[in-house]
Amino acid sequence: MRYHYTNNTLFIRGRFHAASSGINGGIADVSTILNHTVPIDFSHDEPLNYVNELLEKKGYGKDAFGLLTAVSMKHLCVLQFDYITVFVTAGVSNPNPDPAKPHTINIIITSAEGFSDAALLDAIITATEAKAHALRLMGRDFTGTTSDAVVIASEGDIRHIYAGTYTEPGKRIYSAVLKGVTEALQLHEGTVARPYPMFFIYSRYSNTGWFEWRRDTCPYYPCHFEGQVCDFCYCPFYPCKDESLGEWVESSSGNGRVWACTNCHLLHDEKHAEHLRKHPDASFEEVKGL
């Protein structure tokens, strides 16, 4: 899975088996998932055609799921919990039946481990429960808006046949969505101010739990070298398994070996980082070849 965003659109790319409750939803194999910001007075007779036009401009195929929102992508929250990554934009101006107010809560969940069809549908239920929980904790008297949507997408061979709240993927999804909806609403409503989307990691180190990674206040800078570029602190190529850049090491938890890229400077170098910023679909081989 790879993702990138502009001021208006989040693009998530991969080889997904996915389920969507959004535009042209259902269960399908897709290569792109997008969440796009539309004007507050947006009106379009054929939203699917509108999404297809966005895909065509990027040179992407129509094997895609698309979501629309009036929330800016600068208010996007991204949360990573092991093999689960969740993307949330949230605005709640239309909790009542008023489709003329297009703010919405859009949730996209990706898994690096494969889900069965039943698990995909289970995950939509799990995410919806977590969203409702977040709204209750924030004192809202509604469980969603009139236009909320969820996409769940997985890659690889099927490893999970269920994703309810008691399963391992379900626990991760519930935690990430609960945190993500809360933070995304605060960001959109101005309770929290950031100049760019918020990024959260779930860490077990010293029972840290959820923490926000910010490149302007990172306590580990410089973790590689003074002046390093930090745009891709969490490498989109991980694990590249290229032993000229990283190595396999024993996990601190004692659960086998993990890929370590402690000494890799590839995307901390400005030349390589700039290329990936301009060409977000560039392959690992292309970037390394520079």
Short mmCIF file of C-alpha atoms in Angstrom, two decimals:
data_model
loop_
_atom_site.label_atom_id
_atom_site.label_comp_id
_atom_site.label_asym_id
_atom_site.label_seq_id
_atom_site.Cartn_x
_atom_site.Cartn_y
_atom_site.Cartn_z
CA MET A 1 0.00 0.00 0.00
CA ARG A 2 1.19 3.48 -0.90
CA TYR A 3 -0.60 6.76 -0.32
CA HIS A 4 -0.14 10.43 -1.11
CA TYR A 5 -2.32 13.49 -0.85
CA THR A 6 -2.78 16.94 -2.30
CA ASN A 7 -4.80 19.83 -0.85
CA ASN A 8 -7.93 18.23 -2.26
CA THR A 9 -7.41 14.50 -2.65
CA LEU A 10 -6.05 11.49 -0.79
CA PHE A 11 -4.93 8.69 -3.12
CA ILE A 12 -4.27 5.19 -1.77
CA ARG A 13 -2.71 2.75 -4.19
CA GLY A 14 -2.23 -1.01 -4.02
CA ARG A 15 -3.62 -4.37 -5.06
CA PHE A 16 -6.66 -4.48 -2.84
CA HIS A 17 -9.58 -6.77 -2.23
CA ALA A 18 -11.97 -4.22 -0.82
CA ALA A 19 -15.47 -3.33 0.30
CA SER A 20 -17.00 0.13 0.14
CA SER A 21 -20.25 1.72 1.28
CA GLY A 22 -19.49 4.80 -0.84
CA ILE A 23 -19.93 5.73 -4.50
CA ASN A 24 -20.34 2.64 -6.70
CA GLY A 25 -19.62 0.57 -3.59
CA GLY A 26 -19.72 -3.15 -3.00
CA ILE A 27 -16.94 -5.75 -2.90
CA ALA A 28 -14.31 -5.66 -5.65
CA ASP A 29 -10.62 -5.84 -6.48
CA VAL A 30 -9.35 -2.27 -6.85
CA SER A 31 -6.02 -0.52 -7.39
CA THR A 32 -7.01 2.95 -6.12
CA ILE A 33 -9.03 4.36 -3.24
CA LEU A 34 -9.54 8.12 -3.09
CA ASN A 35 -11.11 10.64 -0.75
CA HIS A 36 -11.74 13.99 -2.44
CA THR A 37 -12.72 17.39 -1.09
CA VAL A 38 -15.62 19.10 -2.87
CA PRO A 39 -17.01 22.63 -2.39
CA ILE A 40 -19.57 23.19 0.37
CA ASP A 41 -22.24 23.79 -2.32
CA PHE A 42 -21.17 20.80 -4.44
CA SER A 43 -23.80 19.33 -6.71
CA HIS A 44 -23.27 16.70 -9.38
CA ASP A 45 -25.86 14.48 -11.05
CA GLU A 46 -23.36 11.67 -11.64
CA PRO A 47 -20.89 11.39 -8.74
CA LEU A 48 -19.37 8.23 -10.23
CA ASN A 49 -18.49 10.13 -13.42
CA TYR A 50 -16.98 12.86 -11.27
CA VAL A 51 -14.77 10.31 -9.47
CA ASN A 52 -13.78 8.69 -12.78
CA GLU A 53 -12.69 12.11 -14.08
CA LEU A 54 -10.41 12.51 -11.05
CA LEU A 55 -8.90 9.09 -11.72
CA GLU A 56 -8.40 9.83 -15.41
CA LYS A 57 -6.54 13.06 -14.63
CA LYS A 58 -4.06 11.03 -12.57
CA GLY A 59 -3.75 8.34 -15.20
CA TYR A 60 -5.37 5.75 -12.91
CA GLY A 61 -7.84 3.10 -14.01
CA LYS A 62 -11.51 2.91 -13.07
CA ASP A 63 -10.93 -0.11 -10.81
CA ALA A 64 -11.31 2.15 -7.81
CA PHE A 65 -13.47 3.21 -4.89
CA GLY A 66 -14.06 6.92 -4.33
CA LEU A 67 -15.40 9.01 -1.47
CA LEU A 68 -16.37 12.70 -1.43
CA THR A 69 -16.41 15.16 1.48
CA ALA A 70 -16.48 18.89 2.17
CA VAL A 71 -13.65 18.42 4.68
CA SER A 72 -10.23 19.60 3.52
CA MET A 73 -7.45 17.03 3.20
CA LYS A 74 -5.30 19.25 5.41
CA HIS A 75 -7.58 17.94 8.17
CA LEU A 76 -6.80 14.31 7.34
CA CYS A 77 -5.70 11.98 10.15
CA VAL A 78 -3.60 8.89 9.38
CA LEU A 79 -3.20 6.18 12.02
CA GLN A 80 -1.00 3.10 11.88
CA PHE A 81 -1.45 0.11 14.20
CA ASP A 82 0.80 -2.75 13.07
CA TYR A 83 -0.54 -4.00 9.71
CA ILE A 84 -3.64 -1.78 9.88
CA THR A 85 -3.58 1.80 8.55
CA VAL A 86 -6.65 4.04 8.92
CA PHE A 87 -7.42 7.34 7.17
CA VAL A 88 -10.12 9.62 8.59
CA THR A 89 -11.66 12.95 7.58
CA ALA A 90 -14.49 14.15 9.77
CA GLY A 91 -17.01 16.98 9.76
CA VAL A 92 -20.43 16.82 11.40
CA SER A 93 -22.44 19.79 10.19
CA ASN A 94 -25.19 17.46 8.97
CA PRO A 95 -26.13 15.07 11.79
CA ASN A 96 -29.79 15.60 10.92
CA PRO A 97 -31.43 14.55 7.62
CA ASP A 98 -30.15 17.48 5.60
CA PRO A 99 -28.15 16.32 2.56
CA ALA A 100 -27.64 19.97 1.55
CA LYS A 101 -24.88 20.09 4.16
CA PRO A 102 -22.12 17.87 2.78
CA HIS A 103 -19.76 17.53 5.75
CA THR A 104 -19.26 13.85 6.44
CA ILE A 105 -17.13 11.28 8.25
CA ASN A 106 -15.14 9.21 5.78
CA ILE A 107 -13.12 6.26 7.08
CA ILE A 108 -10.72 4.22 4.94
CA ILE A 109 -9.04 1.17 6.47
CA THR A 110 -6.22 -0.75 4.81
CA SER A 111 -4.67 -4.02 5.94
CA ALA A 112 -1.35 -5.49 4.84
CA GLU A 113 -2.81 -8.89 5.74
CA GLY A 114 -5.60 -10.38 3.64
CA PHE A 115 -9.28 -10.35 4.68
CA SER A 116 -12.07 -12.66 3.57
CA ASP A 117 -15.26 -11.09 2.25
CA ALA A 118 -16.88 -11.70 5.64
CA ALA A 119 -13.98 -9.96 7.39
CA LEU A 120 -14.29 -6.95 5.07
CA LEU A 121 -17.95 -6.57 6.01
CA ASP A 122 -17.18 -7.25 9.66
CA ALA A 123 -14.64 -4.42 9.59
CA ILE A 124 -17.26 -1.93 8.36
CA ILE A 125 -19.41 -2.81 11.38
CA THR A 126 -16.41 -2.52 13.72
CA ALA A 127 -15.44 0.88 12.30
CA THR A 128 -19.02 2.15 12.59
CA GLU A 129 -19.22 1.09 16.24
CA ALA A 130 -15.93 2.86 16.97
CA LYS A 131 -17.12 6.02 15.18
CA ALA A 132 -20.31 6.09 17.25
CA HIS A 133 -18.27 5.54 20.42
CA ALA A 134 -15.99 8.46 19.55
CA LEU A 135 -18.95 10.79 18.96
CA ARG A 136 -20.52 9.81 22.29
CA LEU A 137 -17.26 10.44 24.13
CA MET A 138 -17.13 13.89 22.52
CA GLY A 139 -20.59 14.68 23.83
CA ARG A 140 -22.40 14.52 20.50
CA ASP A 141 -26.00 13.32 20.56
CA PHE A 142 -25.81 11.53 17.20
CA THR A 143 -23.91 8.52 15.90
CA GLY A 144 -22.94 9.84 12.48
CA THR A 145 -23.95 12.10 9.61
CA THR A 146 -26.30 11.48 6.70
CA SER A 147 -23.47 10.80 4.25
CA ASP A 148 -20.81 8.83 6.17
CA ALA A 149 -18.91 6.14 4.28
CA VAL A 150 -16.40 3.38 5.03
CA VAL A 151 -13.92 1.58 2.77
CA ILE A 152 -11.97 -1.45 3.99
CA ALA A 153 -9.21 -2.83 1.77
CA SER A 154 -6.74 -5.66 2.29
CA GLU A 155 -3.73 -7.02 0.42
CA GLY A 156 -2.18 -10.45 0.26
CA ASP A 157 -3.39 -13.96 1.00
CA ILE A 158 -6.35 -14.27 3.36
CA ARG A 159 -5.22 -14.44 6.98
CA HIS A 160 -8.34 -13.12 8.69
CA ILE A 161 -11.83 -14.52 8.16
CA TYR A 162 -13.47 -12.25 10.74
CA ALA A 163 -12.83 -8.68 11.93
CA GLY A 164 -15.26 -8.15 14.78
CA THR A 165 -14.24 -6.21 17.87
CA TYR A 166 -12.83 -9.30 19.65
CA THR A 167 -10.54 -10.36 16.79
CA GLU A 168 -6.94 -9.18 16.41
CA PRO A 169 -7.62 -7.02 13.33
CA GLY A 170 -10.89 -5.82 14.86
CA LYS A 171 -9.17 -4.62 18.03
CA ARG A 172 -6.70 -2.62 15.94
CA ILE A 173 -9.41 -1.17 13.69
CA TYR A 174 -11.61 -0.17 16.64
CA SER A 175 -8.75 1.54 18.46
CA ALA A 176 -7.55 3.40 15.35
CA VAL A 177 -11.02 4.58 14.30
CA LEU A 178 -11.91 5.67 17.86
CA LYS A 179 -8.72 7.74 18.01
CA GLY A 180 -8.95 8.89 14.39
CA VAL A 181 -12.52 10.21 14.47
CA THR A 182 -11.79 12.09 17.71
CA GLU A 183 -8.62 13.71 16.38
CA ALA A 184 -10.01 14.42 12.91
CA LEU A 185 -13.04 16.22 14.34
CA GLN A 186 -10.87 18.31 16.66
CA LEU A 187 -8.60 19.19 13.76
CA HIS A 188 -11.50 20.16 11.47
CA GLU A 189 -13.27 22.17 14.15
CA GLY A 190 -10.12 24.03 15.17
CA THR A 191 -9.70 22.58 18.66
CA VAL A 192 -6.32 21.30 17.44
CA ALA A 193 -4.26 23.29 14.92
CA ARG A 194 -1.75 21.73 12.55
CA PRO A 195 -0.35 23.02 9.23
CA TYR A 196 -0.58 19.56 7.69
CA PRO A 197 -2.41 16.22 8.25
CA MET A 198 -1.88 14.47 11.57
CA PHE A 199 -0.03 11.14 11.74
CA PHE A 200 -0.40 8.71 14.66
CA ILE A 201 1.47 5.51 15.50
CA TYR A 202 0.45 2.90 18.04
CA SER A 203 3.53 2.00 20.09
CA ARG A 204 3.98 -0.66 22.73
CA TYR A 205 7.25 0.87 23.87
CA SER A 206 6.90 1.65 27.60
CA ASN A 207 3.11 1.30 27.16
CA THR A 208 3.07 4.48 25.06
CA GLY A 209 -0.12 3.64 23.15
CA TRP A 210 -1.14 6.22 20.54
CA PHE A 211 1.26 9.07 19.93
CA GLU A 212 1.39 11.76 17.28
CA TRP A 213 4.51 11.91 15.14
CA ARG A 214 5.39 15.46 14.14
CA ARG A 215 8.46 16.19 12.06
CA ASP A 216 8.77 19.68 13.59
CA THR A 217 8.92 18.37 17.17
CA CYS A 218 10.35 14.86 16.75
CA PRO A 219 12.38 14.03 19.90
CA TYR A 220 14.64 11.70 17.90
CA TYR A 221 15.82 14.24 15.31
CA PRO A 222 18.38 13.72 13.90
CA CYS A 223 18.03 9.96 14.01
CA HIS A 224 20.32 9.51 10.99
CA PHE A 225 22.28 12.69 10.25
CA GLU A 226 22.01 16.44 10.75
CA GLY A 227 19.94 18.08 8.02
CA GLN A 228 18.16 14.87 7.06
CA VAL A 229 14.82 15.05 5.21
CA CYS A 230 11.99 13.64 7.34
CA ASP A 231 9.04 13.69 4.90
CA PHE A 232 9.15 9.89 4.68
CA CYS A 233 10.02 9.01 8.25
CA TYR A 234 7.74 5.98 7.93
CA CYS A 235 9.07 4.59 4.68
CA PRO A 236 6.46 3.71 2.01
CA PHE A 237 8.79 0.94 0.78
CA TYR A 238 9.00 -0.82 4.15
CA PRO A 239 10.01 -3.61 4.24
CA CYS A 240 12.09 -3.33 1.05
CA LYS A 241 14.20 -6.38 2.10
CA ASP A 242 17.16 -4.90 0.22
CA GLU A 243 20.13 -6.05 2.31
CA SER A 244 22.34 -3.29 0.91
CA LEU A 245 20.14 -0.87 2.88
CA GLY A 246 18.77 -2.82 5.84
CA GLU A 247 18.93 -6.13 7.65
CA TRP A 248 16.89 -8.72 9.50
CA VAL A 249 17.19 -8.50 13.29
CA GLU A 250 15.66 -10.35 16.20
CA SER A 251 12.43 -8.77 17.43
CA SER A 252 12.63 -7.16 20.87
CA SER A 253 9.43 -9.03 21.71
CA GLY A 254 11.10 -12.34 20.95
CA ASN A 255 8.59 -13.18 18.22
CA GLY A 256 11.05 -13.84 15.41
CA ARG A 257 12.93 -11.52 13.07
CA VAL A 258 11.86 -8.10 11.79
CA TRP A 259 13.21 -5.87 9.04
CA ALA A 260 15.40 -3.06 10.39
CA CYS A 261 16.37 -0.01 8.32
CA THR A 262 18.18 1.89 11.06
CA ASN A 263 21.15 2.68 8.83
CA CYS A 264 19.21 3.39 5.63
CA HIS A 265 19.48 6.98 4.38
CA LEU A 266 17.68 6.48 1.05
CA LEU A 267 14.61 8.68 1.66
CA HIS A 268 16.36 11.00 4.11
CA ASP A 269 18.46 12.33 1.24
CA GLU A 270 16.87 15.36 -0.46
CA LYS A 271 17.41 14.11 -4.03
CA HIS A 272 15.55 10.86 -3.45
CA ALA A 273 12.85 12.44 -1.27
CA GLU A 274 12.19 15.18 -3.81
CA HIS A 275 11.79 12.61 -6.59
CA LEU A 276 9.24 10.66 -4.56
CA ARG A 277 7.34 13.83 -3.66
CA LYS A 278 7.05 14.70 -7.37
CA HIS A 279 6.40 11.11 -8.46
CA PRO A 280 4.48 9.41 -5.63
CA ASP A 281 3.92 6.25 -7.67
CA ALA A 282 7.65 5.77 -8.33
CA SER A 283 8.88 2.24 -7.63
CA PHE A 284 11.56 1.36 -5.10
CA GLU A 285 13.91 0.41 -7.93
CA GLU A 286 13.36 3.78 -9.62
CA VAL A 287 14.12 5.77 -6.49
CA LYS A 288 17.12 3.68 -5.52
CA GLY A 289 18.42 3.91 -9.10
CA LEU A 290 18.89 7.67 -8.73
#
